[in-house]
Coordinates of C-alpha atoms and ligand atoms in Angstrom, one line a residue:
X1 CA 0.1 0.0 0.0
X2 CA 1.6 3.5 -0.9
X3 CA 2.0 5.6 2.2
X4 CA 0.6 8.5 0.4
X5 CA -2.6 9.3 -1.7
X6 CA -2.5 12.0 -4.4
X7 CA -6.0 13.6 -3.9
X8 CA -7.4 16.0 -6.5
X9 CA -10.3 18.1 -5.0
X10 CA -12.5 20.5 -6.7
X11 CA -12.3 24.0 -5.3
X12 CA -14.5 27.0 -6.2
X13 CA -17.9 27.1 -7.8
X14 CA -18.9 26.0 -11.3
X15 CA -16.1 27.7 -12.8
X16 CA -13.5 26.3 -10.4
X17 CA -10.6 23.7 -10.8
X18 CA -8.9 20.8 -9.0
X19 CA -6.2 21.3 -6.4
X20 CA -3.9 18.6 -5.5
X21 CA -3.1 17.3 -2.0
X22 CA -1.0 14.6 -0.3
X23 CA -2.9 12.7 2.2
X24 CA -1.4 9.9 4.4
X25 CA -2.9 6.4 3.4
X26 CA -4.5 4.6 6.4
X27 CA -6.1 1.1 6.9
X28 CA -9.8 1.3 6.6
X29 CA -9.8 4.8 5.4
X30 CA -13.0 6.2 3.8
X31 CA -13.2 8.9 1.3
X32 CA -15.0 11.0 3.7
X33 CA -11.8 10.5 6.1
X34 CA -9.6 11.8 3.4
X35 CA -11.9 14.9 2.9
X36 CA -11.9 15.5 6.5
X37 CA -8.1 15.2 6.8
X38 CA -7.6 17.9 4.1
X39 CA -10.1 20.2 5.6
X40 CA -8.6 19.8 9.1
X41 CA -4.8 19.6 8.3
X42 CA -4.2 21.1 4.8
X43 CA -7.1 23.4 3.6
X44 CA -9.4 24.9 6.4
X45 CA -11.5 26.7 3.8
X46 CA -12.6 23.5 2.1
X47 CA -16.3 23.3 1.9
X48 CA -18.1 20.0 2.1
X49 CA -21.2 18.3 3.8
X50 CA -21.7 15.4 6.0
X51 CA -23.4 14.4 9.2
X52 CA -24.0 10.9 10.5
X53 CA -20.9 9.3 8.9
X54 CA -22.8 5.9 8.9
X55 CA -24.9 5.9 5.9
X56 CA -28.1 7.2 7.3
X57 CA -28.3 10.9 6.6
X58 CA -27.5 11.1 2.7
X59 CA -25.4 14.3 3.2
X60 CA -22.0 13.1 2.2
X61 CA -22.4 12.1 -1.5
X62 CA -19.7 13.3 -3.9
X63 CA -18.3 12.3 -7.2
X64 CA -15.2 10.0 -6.4
X65 CA -13.1 9.1 -9.6
X66 CA -16.1 10.0 -11.9
X67 CA -18.8 8.1 -9.9
X68 CA -21.2 9.4 -7.5
X69 CA -21.0 7.7 -4.1
X70 CA -21.7 8.1 -0.5
X71 CA -18.2 8.8 0.9
X72 CA -18.5 7.9 4.5
X73 CA -19.2 4.2 3.5
X74 CA -16.8 4.2 0.6
X75 CA -13.4 2.7 1.4
X76 CA -10.4 4.3 -0.4
X77 CA -9.2 0.8 -1.1
X78 CA -12.3 0.0 -3.3
X79 CA -12.0 3.1 -5.4
X80 CA -8.5 4.3 -5.5
X81 CA -6.8 4.4 -9.0
X82 CA -3.1 3.4 -7.9
X83 CA -2.4 6.2 -5.5
X84 CA -4.9 8.7 -7.0
X85 CA -8.4 9.9 -6.1
X86 CA -10.3 12.7 -7.7
X87 CA -13.2 14.1 -5.5
X88 CA -15.7 16.5 -7.2
X89 CA -19.2 17.8 -6.3
X90 CA -22.1 15.7 -7.3
X91 CA -23.3 16.3 -11.1
X92 CA -26.5 17.7 -12.1
X93 CA -26.6 20.1 -9.1
X94 CA -25.6 23.7 -8.9
X95 CA -22.1 24.0 -7.0
X96 CA -22.3 26.3 -4.0
X97 CA -18.4 25.9 -3.2
X98 CA -16.0 23.1 -3.5
X99 CA -17.7 19.9 -2.7
X100 CA -21.1 21.3 -1.4
X101 CA -23.9 21.3 -3.8
X102 CA -27.4 23.1 -3.7
X103 CA -29.9 20.3 -3.1
X104 CA -32.9 22.7 -3.3
X105 CA -34.2 21.9 -6.6
X106 CA -33.6 18.1 -5.9
X107 CA -36.0 18.3 -2.9
X108 CA -38.4 20.7 -4.7
X109 CA -38.9 17.8 -7.2
X110 CA -39.9 15.5 -4.4
X111 CA -42.7 18.0 -3.6
X112 CA -43.7 18.5 -7.2
X113 CA -44.1 14.6 -7.3
X114 CA -46.2 14.8 -4.2
X115 CA -43.7 12.8 -2.3
X116 CA -45.3 13.5 1.1
X117 CA -47.7 11.1 3.0
X118 CA -51.3 12.4 3.7
X119 CA -53.7 10.0 5.6
X120 CA -57.2 10.0 6.6
X121 CA -56.9 9.1 10.2
X122 CA -56.7 11.4 13.2
X123 CA -54.8 10.9 16.3
X124 CA -57.7 9.2 18.0
X125 CA -58.5 6.9 15.4
X126 CA -57.3 3.2 15.4
X127 CA -54.2 2.7 13.3
X128 CA -54.5 1.2 9.9
X129 CA -53.7 -2.4 9.6
X130 CA -51.6 -3.2 6.5
X131 CA -50.6 -6.7 5.6
X132 CA -46.9 -6.8 5.4
X133 CA -47.2 -9.6 2.9
X134 CA -49.4 -7.7 0.5
X135 CA -47.8 -6.9 -3.0
X136 CA -48.5 -3.1 -2.4
X137 CA -46.5 -3.2 0.9
X138 CA -43.7 -5.3 -0.5
X139 CA -43.4 -2.9 -3.4
X140 CA -43.3 0.2 -1.1
X141 CA -40.8 -1.5 1.3
X142 CA -38.5 -2.0 -1.8
X143 CA -38.1 1.7 -2.1
X144 CA -38.5 3.1 1.4
X145 CA -34.9 3.2 2.6
X146 CA -33.9 5.9 0.3
X147 CA -31.8 8.6 2.2
X148 CA -32.0 11.2 -0.2
X149 CA -28.2 11.4 -0.9
X150 CA -28.7 12.4 -4.6
X151 CA -26.4 9.5 -6.2
X152 CA -29.0 8.5 -8.4
X153 CA -29.9 11.9 -9.4
X154 CA -26.5 13.0 -10.3
X155 CA -25.9 9.7 -12.2
X156 CA -28.9 10.2 -14.5
X157 CA -28.3 11.3 -18.1
X158 CA -32.0 12.4 -18.5
X159 CA -31.6 14.8 -15.7
X160 CA -28.5 16.1 -17.5
X161 CA -30.5 16.5 -20.8
X162 CA -33.7 18.1 -19.4
X163 CA -33.3 19.7 -16.0
X164 CA -37.1 19.8 -15.4
X165 CA -37.3 16.0 -15.3
X166 CA -38.3 15.0 -11.7
X167 CA -35.5 12.3 -11.5
X168 CA -35.1 8.9 -9.9
X169 CA -35.3 9.8 -6.3
X170 CA -38.5 11.8 -6.4
X171 CA -40.3 9.3 -8.5
X172 CA -39.1 6.4 -6.3
X173 CA -40.6 8.3 -3.4
X174 CA -43.9 8.7 -5.4
X175 CA -43.8 5.0 -6.1
X176 CA -43.5 4.1 -2.4
X177 CA -46.6 6.3 -1.8
X178 CA -48.5 5.0 -4.9
X179 CA -48.2 1.8 -3.0
X180 CA -49.4 3.0 0.6
X181 CA -52.9 2.1 1.0
X182 CA -53.4 4.6 3.7
X183 CA -52.4 7.6 1.5
X184 CA -55.4 9.7 0.2
X185 CA -53.7 11.9 -2.5
X186 CA -53.3 9.1 -4.9
X187 CA -55.0 10.6 -8.0
X188 CA -53.2 13.8 -7.5
X189 CA -49.8 12.2 -7.2
X190 CA -50.4 10.1 -10.2
X191 CA -51.3 13.4 -12.5
X192 CA -48.1 14.9 -11.0
X193 CA -45.8 12.1 -12.0
X194 CA -47.4 11.1 -15.4
X195 CA -46.7 14.6 -17.0
X196 CA -44.0 15.3 -19.7
X197 CA -41.1 15.7 -17.1
X198 CA -42.4 12.7 -15.1
X199 CA -42.0 9.0 -15.3
X200 CA -42.4 8.8 -19.1
X201 CA -39.2 10.8 -19.6
X202 CA -37.2 7.9 -18.1
X203 CA -35.1 6.2 -20.7
X204 CA -34.7 3.1 -18.4
X205 CA -30.8 3.4 -18.6
X206 CA -30.6 2.1 -15.1
X207 CA -27.6 4.3 -13.8
X208 CA -29.7 5.2 -10.9
X209 CA -30.3 1.6 -10.0
X210 CA -26.5 0.8 -10.3
X211 CA -25.3 3.6 -8.4
X212 CA -27.9 3.7 -5.5
X213 CA -25.8 3.0 -2.2
X214 CA -28.9 1.8 -0.6
X215 CA -29.5 -1.1 -3.3
X216 CA -33.0 0.6 -4.3
X217 CA -34.1 0.1 -7.8
X218 CA -35.6 3.5 -8.8
X219 CA -35.8 2.1 -12.4
X220 CA -38.4 -0.5 -11.3
X221 CA -40.4 1.8 -9.4
X222 CA -40.5 4.2 -12.4
X223 CA -41.5 1.4 -14.7
X224 CA -44.3 0.8 -12.2
X225 CA -45.4 4.3 -12.4
X226 CA -45.5 4.1 -16.3
X227 CA -47.7 1.1 -16.1
X228 CA -50.0 2.4 -13.7
X229 CA -50.5 5.8 -15.3
X230 CA -51.0 4.0 -18.7
X231 CA -53.7 1.9 -17.2
X232 CA -55.6 4.9 -15.5
X233 CA -55.2 6.8 -19.0
X234 CA -57.0 4.1 -20.9
X235 CA -59.7 4.0 -18.1
X236 CA -60.2 7.8 -18.6
X237 CA -59.0 8.4 -15.0
X238 CA -56.1 10.7 -15.6
Ligands
FES301 S1 -22.5 11.2 6.5 FE1 -24.5 10.5 6.5 S2 -24.7 9.2 4.8 FE2 -22.7 9.8 4.7

């Protein structure tokens, strides 16, 4: 194992450039450890984002050697190219500074896709009983662990081509809610995701599914939305 890593890190905004740092190599070192070392020891003005460090909050995603990844759970040994690492902000999002991107539009699209739960029951009502083995609950469970890291969104060519596309994360969220039998906004949600920039814009390239660190398959959920929207449209319900 080489004793040092040569790490190129994006500095500045969209018109910035890479700066190179030497970072000591350590056993079990993560990419987030490398970025933190640079910020604490070499370049205190380096901006980046993280919180939990254990793969739960979704805030630490960056582009590592050209691929969007969660950095707190990406070991250097799995991604290093010789002794080189290149760390850049996520693609398809505006760069605020260095490795920090503006996630505003990403989460606005969740709102546009009606990605929030609305039930009919009040606090004194009995709770709904959902069969955990029902096809709807199984479909919802398959997508529910999304942490909102944006790796899928940054990997999606359709988002790059047409910035109004809702994107894999928002559509995956909509798919989990479409399959939540307690939710009462189903018609409104389906109309929101069946529009021109919604599920039908997906080209089924599968980069989102390949890159999701939580092993979610947004491509499958988006296909489910397409089928459901087509069925409702043929019945005149959209
Ligand atoms: S710091 Fe929370 S997922 Fe990486």
